Amino acid sequence: MNGNTIVTISRECGSEGRIVGMKLAEKMGVKCYDKELIALAAKESGLCEDIIAKMDEKPTNSFLYSLVMDTYSNNLSSPYLNLPMNQKVFLAQFEAIRKLASRESCVIVGRCADSALEDDRDVFSVFISGNMGDKIQYIKEAYQVSEAKARDIIVRNDKKRSNYYNYYSNKKWGDARSYNICLNTSVLGLDGTVDIILKCLEWKKKQQRKES
C-alpha cells in the first residue's frame, strides 16, 4: 500500500465507461489512463508502440502470429524476450500499470488493471454496464452506423474484452464477484455513476482509517 487512490474501470462497449473514467478523474483531480497506457508500456518496455496498439486487449494463442510479430522485437533486451508477442504485450502493460499505480493516484480504464493491482488495498474496481438499447444508440451516433452495425460492434468488442480479461486474469469479466461495484449508466446516468463511485471511495477511506 502506497497511499495512492486507484480506480480501475472495466466496461461494456457503448456503456460510456471511458467517459465515466474521464469525468471521475476530473472530479478526483487526477489523470485518466486508457490508450495512454500503450505509450507508457512501449516507453518502459522497449516494445514498439504500434505492435502494442495492434494487440491491445486482444488475447491470441496463434503461434504463427506471435512468431511473425516477434521478428519486430528480436533486438530488444527484455526480461521476457523469449515469450510469445501476446505475452510480451500483456506483461509490458501489466508492469506499466503497476509502476503507474505506485507513482500516482489515477483512473485506469480496461487492460485487466484490477487484476494487475488486486493485492493493492487502495484500488477500487468498477464494472460499467448499460442497457442494450442505450448502448446501440450511443454507438450509432458515435460511429455514424446503422442499428445492426452498432449491435455487431458491441457484441464483437464485448467478446474481445471478455476473452482478454478471462484469459489473463483469474476472474470472470462482467461477473459482479470480480469487482468492488457494478454500475449501470442507463439507470444512473454518467454523473450519477461518477457520484456513486466517489461516495464509495469516501466510504472506503473511512473504513480504512478505522482499521488502521
Short mmCIF file of C-alpha atoms in Angstrom, two decimals:
data_model
loop_
_atom_site.label_atom_id
_atom_site.label_comp_id
_atom_site.label_asym_id
_atom_site.label_seq_id
_atom_site.Cartn_x
_atom_site.Cartn_y
_atom_site.Cartn_z
CA MET A 1 0.00 0.00 0.00
CA ASN A 2 1.42 3.38 -1.00
CA GLY A 3 -1.49 5.70 -0.24
CA ASN A 4 -2.40 6.38 -3.88
CA THR A 5 -6.07 6.06 -4.80
CA ILE A 6 -6.54 3.95 -7.93
CA VAL A 7 -9.88 3.34 -9.63
CA THR A 8 -9.96 0.65 -12.31
CA ILE A 9 -12.82 0.58 -14.79
CA SER A 10 -13.93 -2.39 -16.86
CA ARG A 11 -16.77 -1.59 -19.22
CA GLU A 12 -19.22 -2.89 -21.78
CA CYS A 13 -18.92 -1.40 -25.25
CA GLY A 14 -21.30 1.54 -25.60
CA SER A 15 -21.80 1.95 -21.84
CA GLU A 16 -19.65 5.10 -21.92
CA GLY A 17 -17.31 3.64 -19.34
CA ARG A 18 -14.38 5.62 -20.72
CA ILE A 19 -16.35 8.86 -20.34
CA VAL A 20 -17.21 7.88 -16.78
CA GLY A 21 -13.49 7.36 -16.17
CA MET A 22 -12.63 10.79 -17.58
CA LYS A 23 -15.35 12.54 -15.57
CA LEU A 24 -14.32 10.69 -12.44
CA ALA A 25 -10.65 11.58 -12.90
CA GLU A 26 -11.59 15.24 -13.34
CA LYS A 27 -13.59 15.21 -10.11
CA MET A 28 -10.72 13.48 -8.30
CA GLY A 29 -8.14 15.86 -9.73
CA VAL A 30 -6.11 13.01 -11.26
CA LYS A 31 -5.35 11.63 -14.72
CA CYS A 32 -7.39 9.03 -16.59
CA TYR A 33 -5.34 6.42 -18.46
CA ASP A 34 -6.82 4.43 -21.35
CA LYS A 35 -4.98 4.38 -24.67
CA GLU A 36 -2.26 6.38 -22.92
CA LEU A 37 -1.13 3.09 -21.36
CA ILE A 38 0.05 1.93 -24.79
CA ALA A 39 2.63 4.70 -24.99
CA LEU A 40 3.66 4.14 -21.36
CA ALA A 41 4.08 0.40 -21.88
CA ALA A 42 6.11 0.98 -25.04
CA LYS A 43 8.37 3.52 -23.37
CA GLU A 44 9.10 1.39 -20.32
CA SER A 45 9.40 -1.99 -22.08
CA GLY A 46 11.14 -1.02 -25.32
CA LEU A 47 8.44 -2.72 -27.39
CA CYS A 48 7.18 -0.95 -30.49
CA GLU A 49 4.15 1.21 -29.73
CA ASP A 50 2.44 0.15 -32.98
CA ILE A 51 2.74 -3.52 -32.03
CA ILE A 52 1.28 -2.91 -28.58
CA ALA A 53 -1.60 -0.94 -30.14
CA LYS A 54 -2.37 -3.76 -32.59
CA MET A 55 -2.50 -6.34 -29.82
CA ASP A 56 -4.15 -4.11 -27.22
CA GLU A 57 -6.76 -6.10 -25.23
CA LYS A 58 -6.56 -8.92 -27.79
CA PRO A 59 -5.72 -12.39 -26.45
CA THR A 60 -4.32 -14.75 -29.05
CA ASN A 61 -2.94 -18.27 -28.98
CA SER A 62 -1.79 -18.05 -32.59
CA PHE A 63 1.79 -19.32 -32.67
CA LEU A 64 2.21 -18.14 -36.27
CA TYR A 65 1.01 -14.60 -35.49
CA SER A 66 3.27 -14.32 -32.46
CA LEU A 67 6.20 -15.71 -34.45
CA VAL A 68 5.73 -13.11 -37.19
CA MET A 69 5.31 -10.28 -34.70
CA ASP A 70 8.41 -11.42 -32.79
CA THR A 71 10.60 -10.55 -35.78
CA TYR A 72 9.98 -6.89 -34.91
CA SER A 73 11.38 -7.22 -31.40
CA ASN A 74 14.27 -9.66 -31.69
CA ASN A 75 16.77 -6.90 -30.95
CA LEU A 76 15.13 -5.91 -27.69
CA SER A 77 16.80 -6.51 -24.38
CA SER A 78 13.89 -7.65 -22.28
CA PRO A 79 13.35 -9.95 -19.27
CA TYR A 80 10.59 -11.68 -21.27
CA LEU A 81 12.31 -11.72 -24.65
CA ASN A 82 11.60 -15.38 -25.40
CA LEU A 83 7.87 -15.19 -24.70
CA PRO A 84 5.25 -15.05 -27.49
CA MET A 85 4.40 -11.50 -28.55
CA ASN A 86 0.93 -11.51 -26.98
CA GLN A 87 2.52 -12.39 -23.63
CA LYS A 88 5.16 -9.66 -24.05
CA VAL A 89 2.48 -7.05 -24.72
CA PHE A 90 0.40 -8.13 -21.75
CA LEU A 91 3.38 -8.11 -19.38
CA ALA A 92 4.52 -4.73 -20.70
CA GLN A 93 1.11 -3.23 -19.91
CA PHE A 94 0.91 -5.14 -16.62
CA GLU A 95 4.23 -3.68 -15.46
CA ALA A 96 3.33 -0.20 -16.73
CA ILE A 97 0.07 -0.32 -14.73
CA ARG A 98 1.85 -1.37 -11.54
CA LYS A 99 4.51 1.33 -11.89
CA LEU A 100 1.85 3.92 -12.63
CA ALA A 101 -0.13 2.95 -9.53
CA SER A 102 2.99 3.23 -7.40
CA ARG A 103 3.65 6.76 -8.66
CA GLU A 104 0.28 8.48 -8.60
CA SER A 105 -3.43 8.35 -7.89
CA CYS A 106 -5.33 7.81 -11.13
CA VAL A 107 -8.19 6.18 -13.02
CA ILE A 108 -7.29 3.28 -15.32
CA VAL A 109 -9.69 2.03 -17.99
CA GLY A 110 -9.53 -1.61 -19.12
CA ARG A 111 -6.49 -3.84 -19.66
CA CYS A 112 -7.07 -6.06 -16.63
CA ALA A 113 -5.85 -3.24 -14.39
CA ASP A 114 -7.90 -4.54 -11.46
CA SER A 115 -6.19 -7.91 -11.79
CA ALA A 116 -2.73 -6.36 -12.07
CA LEU A 117 -3.39 -4.42 -8.86
CA GLU A 118 -5.51 -6.91 -6.96
CA ASP A 119 -3.10 -7.02 -4.00
CA ASP A 120 -3.24 -3.24 -3.51
CA ARG A 121 -5.87 -2.34 -0.92
CA ASP A 122 -6.04 1.23 -2.25
CA VAL A 123 -7.54 0.02 -5.54
CA PHE A 124 -11.29 0.28 -6.15
CA SER A 125 -12.54 -1.78 -9.10
CA VAL A 126 -15.65 -0.84 -11.06
CA PHE A 127 -17.60 -2.53 -13.86
CA ILE A 128 -19.73 -0.28 -16.06
CA SER A 129 -22.67 -1.71 -17.99
CA GLY A 130 -25.65 -0.29 -19.86
CA ASN A 131 -28.94 -1.36 -21.39
CA MET A 132 -28.54 -2.67 -24.94
CA GLY A 133 -30.87 -0.09 -26.47
CA ASP A 134 -28.92 2.79 -24.97
CA LYS A 135 -25.59 1.25 -25.97
CA ILE A 136 -26.76 0.79 -29.54
CA GLN A 137 -27.91 4.40 -29.70
CA TYR A 138 -24.58 5.64 -28.39
CA ILE A 139 -22.57 3.57 -30.90
CA LYS A 140 -24.88 4.61 -33.76
CA GLU A 141 -24.22 8.28 -33.03
CA ALA A 142 -20.54 7.91 -32.18
CA TYR A 143 -19.65 5.95 -35.33
CA GLN A 144 -22.48 7.01 -37.64
CA VAL A 145 -23.56 3.43 -38.34
CA SER A 146 -26.84 1.54 -38.64
CA GLU A 147 -28.53 -0.13 -35.69
CA ALA A 148 -27.49 -3.57 -36.95
CA LYS A 149 -23.87 -2.47 -37.34
CA ALA A 150 -23.90 -0.85 -33.89
CA ARG A 151 -25.15 -4.07 -32.33
CA ASP A 152 -22.44 -6.02 -34.15
CA ILE A 153 -19.75 -3.62 -32.89
CA ILE A 154 -20.99 -4.04 -29.32
CA VAL A 155 -21.11 -7.83 -29.47
CA ARG A 156 -17.67 -8.13 -31.07
CA ASN A 157 -15.99 -5.68 -28.69
CA ASP A 158 -17.56 -7.20 -25.59
CA LYS A 159 -16.46 -10.66 -26.72
CA LYS A 160 -12.91 -9.37 -27.26
CA ARG A 161 -12.81 -7.71 -23.85
CA SER A 162 -14.32 -10.74 -22.14
CA ASN A 163 -11.84 -13.12 -23.78
CA TYR A 164 -8.91 -10.88 -22.87
CA TYR A 165 -9.98 -10.48 -19.24
CA ASN A 166 -10.80 -14.17 -18.75
CA TYR A 167 -7.58 -15.24 -20.47
CA TYR A 168 -5.21 -13.09 -18.41
CA SER A 169 -6.94 -12.87 -15.02
CA ASN A 170 -8.24 -15.39 -12.53
CA LYS A 171 -11.67 -13.75 -12.58
CA LYS A 172 -14.63 -13.57 -14.95
CA TRP A 173 -15.39 -10.44 -17.00
CA GLY A 174 -18.73 -8.86 -16.08
CA ASP A 175 -19.26 -11.11 -13.04
CA ALA A 176 -20.21 -8.98 -10.02
CA ARG A 177 -17.86 -11.07 -7.85
CA SER A 178 -14.89 -9.83 -9.90
CA TYR A 179 -15.33 -6.17 -8.93
CA ASN A 180 -15.96 -3.95 -5.93
CA ILE A 181 -19.05 -2.48 -7.58
CA CYS A 182 -21.05 -2.83 -10.82
CA LEU A 183 -23.00 0.18 -12.12
CA ASN A 184 -25.47 0.66 -15.00
CA THR A 185 -25.15 4.03 -16.75
CA SER A 186 -28.60 3.59 -18.35
CA VAL A 187 -30.12 3.66 -14.87
CA LEU A 188 -27.79 6.11 -13.12
CA GLY A 189 -26.63 8.40 -15.93
CA LEU A 190 -22.99 9.43 -16.29
CA ASP A 191 -22.96 11.98 -13.47
CA GLY A 192 -24.89 9.68 -11.16
CA THR A 193 -22.44 6.87 -11.85
CA VAL A 194 -19.48 9.13 -11.08
CA ASP A 195 -21.11 10.41 -7.88
CA ILE A 196 -21.70 6.88 -6.60
CA ILE A 197 -18.08 5.90 -7.25
CA LEU A 198 -16.89 8.99 -5.39
CA LYS A 199 -19.16 8.18 -2.43
CA CYS A 200 -17.83 4.61 -2.40
CA LEU A 201 -14.24 5.88 -2.36
CA GLU A 202 -15.08 8.18 0.53
CA TRP A 203 -16.68 5.34 2.48
CA LYS A 204 -13.75 3.02 1.74
CA LYS A 205 -11.24 5.57 3.09
CA LYS A 206 -13.29 5.94 6.28
CA GLN A 207 -13.26 2.17 6.76
CA GLN A 208 -9.51 2.04 6.21
CA ARG A 209 -8.94 4.78 8.78
CA LYS A 210 -10.99 2.81 11.31
CA GLU A 211 -8.93 -0.32 10.63
CA SER A 212 -5.57 1.45 10.91
#
